[in-house]
C-alpha atoms as one frame of an Amber mdcrd trajectory, in Angstrom:
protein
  68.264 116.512 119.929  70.597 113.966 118.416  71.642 113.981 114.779  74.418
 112.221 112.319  76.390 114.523 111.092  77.808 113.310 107.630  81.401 115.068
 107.566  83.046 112.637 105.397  80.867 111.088 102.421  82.480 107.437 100.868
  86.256 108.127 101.744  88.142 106.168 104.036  91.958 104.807 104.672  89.794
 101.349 105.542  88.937  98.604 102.738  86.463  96.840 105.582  85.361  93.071
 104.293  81.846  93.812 105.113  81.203  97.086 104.572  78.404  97.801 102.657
  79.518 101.015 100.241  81.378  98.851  98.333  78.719  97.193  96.846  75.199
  97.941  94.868  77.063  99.740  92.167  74.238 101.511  90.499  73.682 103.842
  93.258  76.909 105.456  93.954  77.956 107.887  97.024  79.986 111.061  96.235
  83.298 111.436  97.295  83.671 114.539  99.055  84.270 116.211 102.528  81.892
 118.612 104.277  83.054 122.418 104.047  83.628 123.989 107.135  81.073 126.827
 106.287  78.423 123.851 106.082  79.103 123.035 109.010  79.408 125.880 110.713
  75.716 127.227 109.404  74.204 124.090 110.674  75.954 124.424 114.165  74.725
 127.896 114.329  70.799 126.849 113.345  70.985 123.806 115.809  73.007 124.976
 118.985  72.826 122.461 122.066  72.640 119.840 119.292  73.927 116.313 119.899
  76.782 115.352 117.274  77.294 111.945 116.095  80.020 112.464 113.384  79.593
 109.446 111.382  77.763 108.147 108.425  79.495 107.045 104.988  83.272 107.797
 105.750  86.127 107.855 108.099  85.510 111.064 110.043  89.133 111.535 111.319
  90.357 111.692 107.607  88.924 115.393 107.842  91.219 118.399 107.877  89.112
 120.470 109.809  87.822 118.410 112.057  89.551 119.712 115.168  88.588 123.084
 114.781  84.739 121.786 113.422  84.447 120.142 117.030  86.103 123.005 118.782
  83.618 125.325 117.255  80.574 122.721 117.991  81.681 122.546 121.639  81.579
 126.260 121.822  78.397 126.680 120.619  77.334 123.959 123.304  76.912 120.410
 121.585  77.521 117.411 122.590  79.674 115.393 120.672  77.998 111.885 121.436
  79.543 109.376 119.338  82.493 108.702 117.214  83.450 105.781 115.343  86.660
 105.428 113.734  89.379 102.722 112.241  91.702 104.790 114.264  94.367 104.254
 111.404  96.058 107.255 110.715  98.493 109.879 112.292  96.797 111.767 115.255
  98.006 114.284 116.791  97.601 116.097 120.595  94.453 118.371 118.967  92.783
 114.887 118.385  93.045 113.370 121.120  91.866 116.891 123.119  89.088 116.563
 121.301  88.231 113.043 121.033  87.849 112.892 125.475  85.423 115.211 124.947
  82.841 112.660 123.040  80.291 110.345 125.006  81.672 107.673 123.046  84.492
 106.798 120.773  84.241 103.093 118.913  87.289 101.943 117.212  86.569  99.772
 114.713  88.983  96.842 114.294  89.469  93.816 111.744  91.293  90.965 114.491
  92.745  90.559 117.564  95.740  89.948 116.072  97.997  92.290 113.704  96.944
  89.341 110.594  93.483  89.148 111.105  92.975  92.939 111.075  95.078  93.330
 108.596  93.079  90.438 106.296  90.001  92.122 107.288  90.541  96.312 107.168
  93.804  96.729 105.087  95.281  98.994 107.561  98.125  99.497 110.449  97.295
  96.907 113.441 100.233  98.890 115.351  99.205 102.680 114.600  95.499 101.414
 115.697  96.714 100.030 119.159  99.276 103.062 119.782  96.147 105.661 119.154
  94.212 103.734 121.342  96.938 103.389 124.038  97.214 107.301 123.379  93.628
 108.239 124.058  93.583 105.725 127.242  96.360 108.192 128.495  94.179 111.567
 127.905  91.212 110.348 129.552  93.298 109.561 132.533  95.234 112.893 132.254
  92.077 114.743 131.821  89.909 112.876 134.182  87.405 112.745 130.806  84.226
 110.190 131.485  83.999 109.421 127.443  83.550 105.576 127.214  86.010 104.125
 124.834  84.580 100.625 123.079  87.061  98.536 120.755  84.328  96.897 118.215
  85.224  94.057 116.152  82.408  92.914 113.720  82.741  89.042 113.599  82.978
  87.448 110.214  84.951  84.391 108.946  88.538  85.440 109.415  88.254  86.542
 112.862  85.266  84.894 114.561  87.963  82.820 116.591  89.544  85.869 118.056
  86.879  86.590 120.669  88.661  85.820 123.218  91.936  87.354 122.007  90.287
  90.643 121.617  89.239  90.853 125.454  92.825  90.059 126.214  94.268  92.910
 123.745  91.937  95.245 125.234  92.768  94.549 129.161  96.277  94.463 128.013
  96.163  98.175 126.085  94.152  99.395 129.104  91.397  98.452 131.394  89.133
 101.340 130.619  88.579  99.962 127.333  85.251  98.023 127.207  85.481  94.905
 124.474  82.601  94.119 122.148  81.435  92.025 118.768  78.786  92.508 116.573
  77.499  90.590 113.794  77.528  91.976 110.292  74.472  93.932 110.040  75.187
  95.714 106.254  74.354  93.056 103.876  73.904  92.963  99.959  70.533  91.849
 100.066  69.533  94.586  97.780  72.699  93.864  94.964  73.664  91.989  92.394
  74.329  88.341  92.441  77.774  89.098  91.696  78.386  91.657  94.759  76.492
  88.882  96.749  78.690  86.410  95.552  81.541  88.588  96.746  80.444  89.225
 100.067  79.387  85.431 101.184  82.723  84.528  99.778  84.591  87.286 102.023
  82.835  87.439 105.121  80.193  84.223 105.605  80.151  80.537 106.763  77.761
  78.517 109.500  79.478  79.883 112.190  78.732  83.941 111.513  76.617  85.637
 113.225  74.545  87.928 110.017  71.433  89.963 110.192  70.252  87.972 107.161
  70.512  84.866 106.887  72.106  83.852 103.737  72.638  80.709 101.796  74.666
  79.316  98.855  71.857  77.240  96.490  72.556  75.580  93.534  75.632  78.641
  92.873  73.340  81.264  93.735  73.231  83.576  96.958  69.569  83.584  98.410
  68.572  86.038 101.443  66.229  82.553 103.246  65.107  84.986 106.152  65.854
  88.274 107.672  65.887  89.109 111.704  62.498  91.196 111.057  62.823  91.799
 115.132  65.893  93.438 115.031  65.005  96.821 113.995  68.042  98.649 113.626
  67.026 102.228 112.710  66.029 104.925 115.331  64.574 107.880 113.436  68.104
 109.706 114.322  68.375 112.235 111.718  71.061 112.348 109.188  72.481 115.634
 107.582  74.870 114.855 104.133  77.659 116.580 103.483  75.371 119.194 101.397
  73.108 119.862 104.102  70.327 118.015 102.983  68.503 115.603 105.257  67.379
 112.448 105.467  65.482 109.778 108.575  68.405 107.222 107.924  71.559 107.090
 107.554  71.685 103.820 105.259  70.572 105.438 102.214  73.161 105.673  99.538
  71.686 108.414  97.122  69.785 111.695  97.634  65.974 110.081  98.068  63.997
 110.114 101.288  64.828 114.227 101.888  63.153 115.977 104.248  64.360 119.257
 104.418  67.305 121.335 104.638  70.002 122.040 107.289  71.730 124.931 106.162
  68.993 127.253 106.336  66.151 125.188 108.776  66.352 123.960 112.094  66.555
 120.299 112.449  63.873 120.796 115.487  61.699 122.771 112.523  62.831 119.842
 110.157  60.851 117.554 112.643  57.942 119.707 112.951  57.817 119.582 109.301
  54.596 118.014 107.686  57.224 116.363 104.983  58.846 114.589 108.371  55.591
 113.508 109.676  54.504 112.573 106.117  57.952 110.368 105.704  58.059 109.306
 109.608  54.781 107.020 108.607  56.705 105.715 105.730  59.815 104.882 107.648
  57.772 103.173 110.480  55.879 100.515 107.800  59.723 100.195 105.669  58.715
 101.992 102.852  60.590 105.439 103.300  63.548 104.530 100.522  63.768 101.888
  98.565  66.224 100.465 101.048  63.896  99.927 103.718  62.401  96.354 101.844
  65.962  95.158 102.351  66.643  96.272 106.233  66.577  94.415 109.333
């Protein structure tokens, strides 16, 4: 069984264009770190479990999370998927962990040290010389975890497509290259925050999951990619155990149930899941769910 893992909630060293926790001020995320006892319970409750550390912050930026994953491996999950801005001092303990994950995506603004830079706010350098580092350990340790540098395309870097394939084969050739349109939008803020975002991130050229317009000096969603259905019922557990069918809400609706003291496989047996599962499948789970893809 997979399941997001929430181990950092709305901190991060990143100030990403696009990202979407920086807008819809009314519902605000908490600012906090998982304990290690939280995550330790839910380990114990869900063993063979597979860990996608991810949802509303940078991961890494956690000062347990070396002995949180060595503790996870022991009790024999998988630690499927990270993503990270890779921006900050790692040490040998990360990177012995990190070749143990399915999957690590580093997150980065540009192909070149101005367009990051313009586009994440952090270290272009200390992101390639991490990189460069974990290349080395999955060598050393003949590790099979897949290593993706992901650049979301907006206006600032949608010319560095090219440039990006080069900077990976040049760090190494294990790395596999990719771009993604912007799939967090502000459909569901103010005109203001909307304002903000077209201004940052959108012209003609970017590739959006809505499509979004500039009439008459207001920002109007014309038409979403209904067909591109992002969500896959992967189960999220917050930083407080609780748990929820998505991981895009951004306050504590939509629960289903509790980690710390029931199974996530129990969780999904639950007539609350099934209940919510119907709700999720016709966009009506949160209120989000009128506003995604």
């Amino acid at each position: 069984m997979k399941a997001v893992i929430e181990l950092v909630s709305n901190i991060c060293n990143s100030s990403c264009r696009w990202c979407f926790t920086q807008y819809k001020s009314s519902e605000v995320i908490n600012k906090c770190f998982m304990t290690d006892n939280n995550f330790k319970k839910i380990i114990l409750l869900n063993k063979g479990l597979k860990i996608i550390p991810f949802s509303h912050g940078e991961a890494l930026l956690h000062k347990g999370f070396n002995n949180l994953i060595t503790f996870a491996l022991k009790n024999n999950c998988t630690m499927n998927r990270i993503h990270s801005n890779f921006a900050m001092d790692l040490d040998k303990e990360h990177f012995e962990n990190l070749v143990n994950f399915r999957f690590v995506t580093v997150n980065i603004g540009g192909a070149t040290e101005k367009t990051h830079f313009l586009n994440m706010k952090t270290d272009f350098n200390k992101v390639i010389g991490n990189l460069t580092k974990l290349c080395a350990y999955k060598k050393n340790t003949k590790s099979d975890v897949v290593i993706e540098l992901k650049m979301v395309l907006n206006k600032i870097n949608r010319k560095d497509k090219e440039k990006l394939k080069k900077l990976g084969k040049k760090i190494d050739k294990c790395i596999k290259v990719s771009t993604f349109p912007i799939y967090f939008t502000t459909s569901d803020s103010t005109q203001a925050e909307m304002k903000r975002f077209y201004d940052n991130n959108i012209d003609e050229r970017v590739p959006c999951r809505d499509i979004i317009k500039e009439e008459n000096g207001l920002i109007k969603v014309v038409s979403k990619s209904v067909n591109d259905i992002c969500c896959n019922h992967i189960l999220t557990v917050r930083y407080n155990g609780l748990v929820q069918m998505c991981c895009r809400p951004r306050s504590q609706e939509g629960i289903v149930g509790d980690a710390l003291t029931t199974s996530l496989i129990d969780i999904k047996n639950s007539d609350i899941y099934r209940k919510n599962l119907r709700k999720l499948i016709n966009r009506e789970y949160i209120s989000y769910c009128k506003h995604c893809s």
